[in-house]
Amino acid sequence: MERVLAARGPRSLLRQIREVMAGGGPAQGRLDMVVRIIAASMVAEVCSIYLRRATGDMELFATEGLAPGAVHVTRMKPGEGLVGEIVRLGRPLNLSEAPLHPAFSYRPETGEDPFHAFLGVPLLRGGRTVGALVVQNRTARVYGEDEVEDLQTIAMVLSEMVAAGELVDQEELKDVELAPHKPERLKGTRFAEGLAFGVAVLHEAPVAPEQLLSDDPAQEEIRLQQALEALRNQIDEMLEGQSGLVGVPYEVLETYRLFAHDRGWNRGLEEAVRSGLTAEAAVERARWEHRARLKEARDPYLRERLHDLEDLADRLLRHLSGETQVERQLPENAILIARNLGPADLLEYDRTRLKGLLLEEGSAASHASIVAKALGIPCVGRLVGLRDRVSQGDAVIVDAEVGEAFLRPRADVIEAFEARAALRAQRKAEFAKLKDTPAITRDGRKITLMMNAGLAVDLENMNETGAEGIGLFRTEFQFMVAEELPRLNAQTALYEKVLEAAAGKPVIFRTLDLGGDKVLPYMEAQREDNPALGWRAVRMGLDRPALLRMQLRALISAARGQELYIMFPLIASVDEFRQARAHVDHELAWAERRGRTPPASIRVGAMIEAPSLIWHLDALLPMTDFVSVGTNDLLQYLFAADRGNSRVSERYDPLSPPALRVLKTICDACAETGTPVSVCGELAGRPLEAFALIALGFERLSVPPAGVGPVKRMILSADREAARRSMAGFLKGSSGSVRNEIETLARKLNVAL
Ligand code: PEP
Ligand code: MG
């Protein structure tokens, strides 16, 4: 013990703890040794470790200084005693006269009468308190800031070691609530359809226990300072609108800046590093402390601040890792767990192993969801408390049919899930059999069924599903997943690849639809109060023609000698279409002057997304070669309900008289002028909605890949004329939804939904 007494400060103490761990022997013996050396190092007469049982009780697991007979006997109920108070607060409790505290609960078996001074800190994992580390002294005194800091550092290391099974016998830990281990079911929202079962992988992976302690605190402090400096610069640049990850609202950036420059936050990190933690562990410690403190906050403002701090911690960790983007290793059947993800984050993972995605936040129209859909990865979002409820390696079920997640499911739940997955696979196989069957209704109407795409990987789906072409190619995806603005050559190369993969089937390239919620990390974005009504899509292209021209040039060059379809998004007036089309003519003339082979034919179309066009179709349609109805946007504008905001996006039903009448107006006007018209919004991919569309007269649909099979099956079973006759009545309906009526009709007509 001599060496122990001579050594002071958490660094040497942590080293000693490490040695104890390496020493082997029975777990309880090691834990006893650990409390002894902590007591010695902190010059405390008592040091105790409490761990939380699954019941919520805090049990004394080891002590130096209290009666040994109290170990595994003394238990505090949730909220009981000073230990309960630490759990409740999620932060240290520093008392000179512990017995005078109102929460103090006297336990005779511990023999703690003579001790007055009390310092206890929570053992945190994720945002949860899993135990407490306490020191006590006879003499009444308040512990110094350094001592509190040191004890917190020790607590962080201890909680990791305990969780990793290095200090306490795993058998002993069976019901200790170190990590949630009971089966749980969380309800969320379906972002990308499907089912998956696998192993949880945390996107923001915790720092591995062996990386908690640094060997050289001075060097570690330099690393921390450099990362903090880089972080502050990044935020300052973002605020000045010069670079960086835009798409973060200005107010949030301001808060970031406040935190990033906040002395308290910085000092906390510095002290943690000086006390022997790695910079990463220090960031993690600060994060957990904040989470534990703010988790219970009801105040939405405070909860938001917690998010800001989490983001800041993530950014700082990225700076510490040097931002090197290595492909992350995944186990087989990985289910990725994250608070939120950017589309580029998702593409960093090995696609063959990534089977599902669970998000604590996010929205169905977010890019991560659209990319997940394109990759066929089932995704459920808005799962409140997700990250605190899952540990790395937990078994998880993603039920993106219903919109739920099952954490650590029981065997019977897994069984039921597997039966459903088998059924789904069977249906998929049935759809696959239909892939070469033309989509013709029972009464002989040919429906052209195409697919939406946006990444090169999507094209594999074309052959698999038998889609007759790409009715909407979202070119902005290439821009969204890139690190920097794709140049002419990169764009041309992608379009060539797409056309080649399409092998003669039509591909409708939509020009960049950026802005709104689609922001680029490398492009300056101005803050707008209403981004969905702001400077987006073709508006950007017309105001900044260089980018639009470059894209048109790439398209014209990639399609040399072939058919080219170009479509402009969010046209709101005929003049915009006229101007956009003039850019195409200009680029064609340019290519011609240079003697380049032009496309064999070129067709230019408009998306109908702005309601204004509906009253100007007579002027618009003769100017276009085709149009496509983007119902995602059209309906959000029609009903004044943000498609990305779940509080309002489901307030109205697309199967309602106003929406159906608008769609019919468009369909009829196109029939009159002979303009080819398709519907390419998400709703076209749902069998019942698609049934309504064909009943209205639409004969071209472009749907997400997973919708091709189900919609084709519906078409093959439908009698369009019969449906059409009944539709007229629904259009006159006087309620906000005619979904039930349409469904009843479909069932009466034996339509496969
Ligand atoms: C739409 O708005 O319906 C559409 C297809 O375009 P996006 O979803 O890309 O806005
Ligand atoms: Mg749109």
PDB file of C-alpha atoms and ligand atoms in Angstrom, residues 510 513 609 633 643, ligand 2:
ATOM      1  CA  ARG A 510     -34.710  16.597 -63.476  1.00  0.00           C
ATOM      2  CA  ASP A 513     -33.768  20.771 -57.182  1.00  0.00           C
ATOM      3  CA  GLU A 609     -45.646  21.431 -58.288  1.00  0.00           C
ATOM      4  CA  ASP A 633     -44.699  19.527 -53.345  1.00  0.00           C
ATOM      5  CA  ARG A 643     -44.217  17.995 -46.079  1.00  0.00           C
TER       6      ARG A 643
HETATM    7 MG    MG B   2     -40.699  18.389 -55.628  1.00  0.00          MG
END
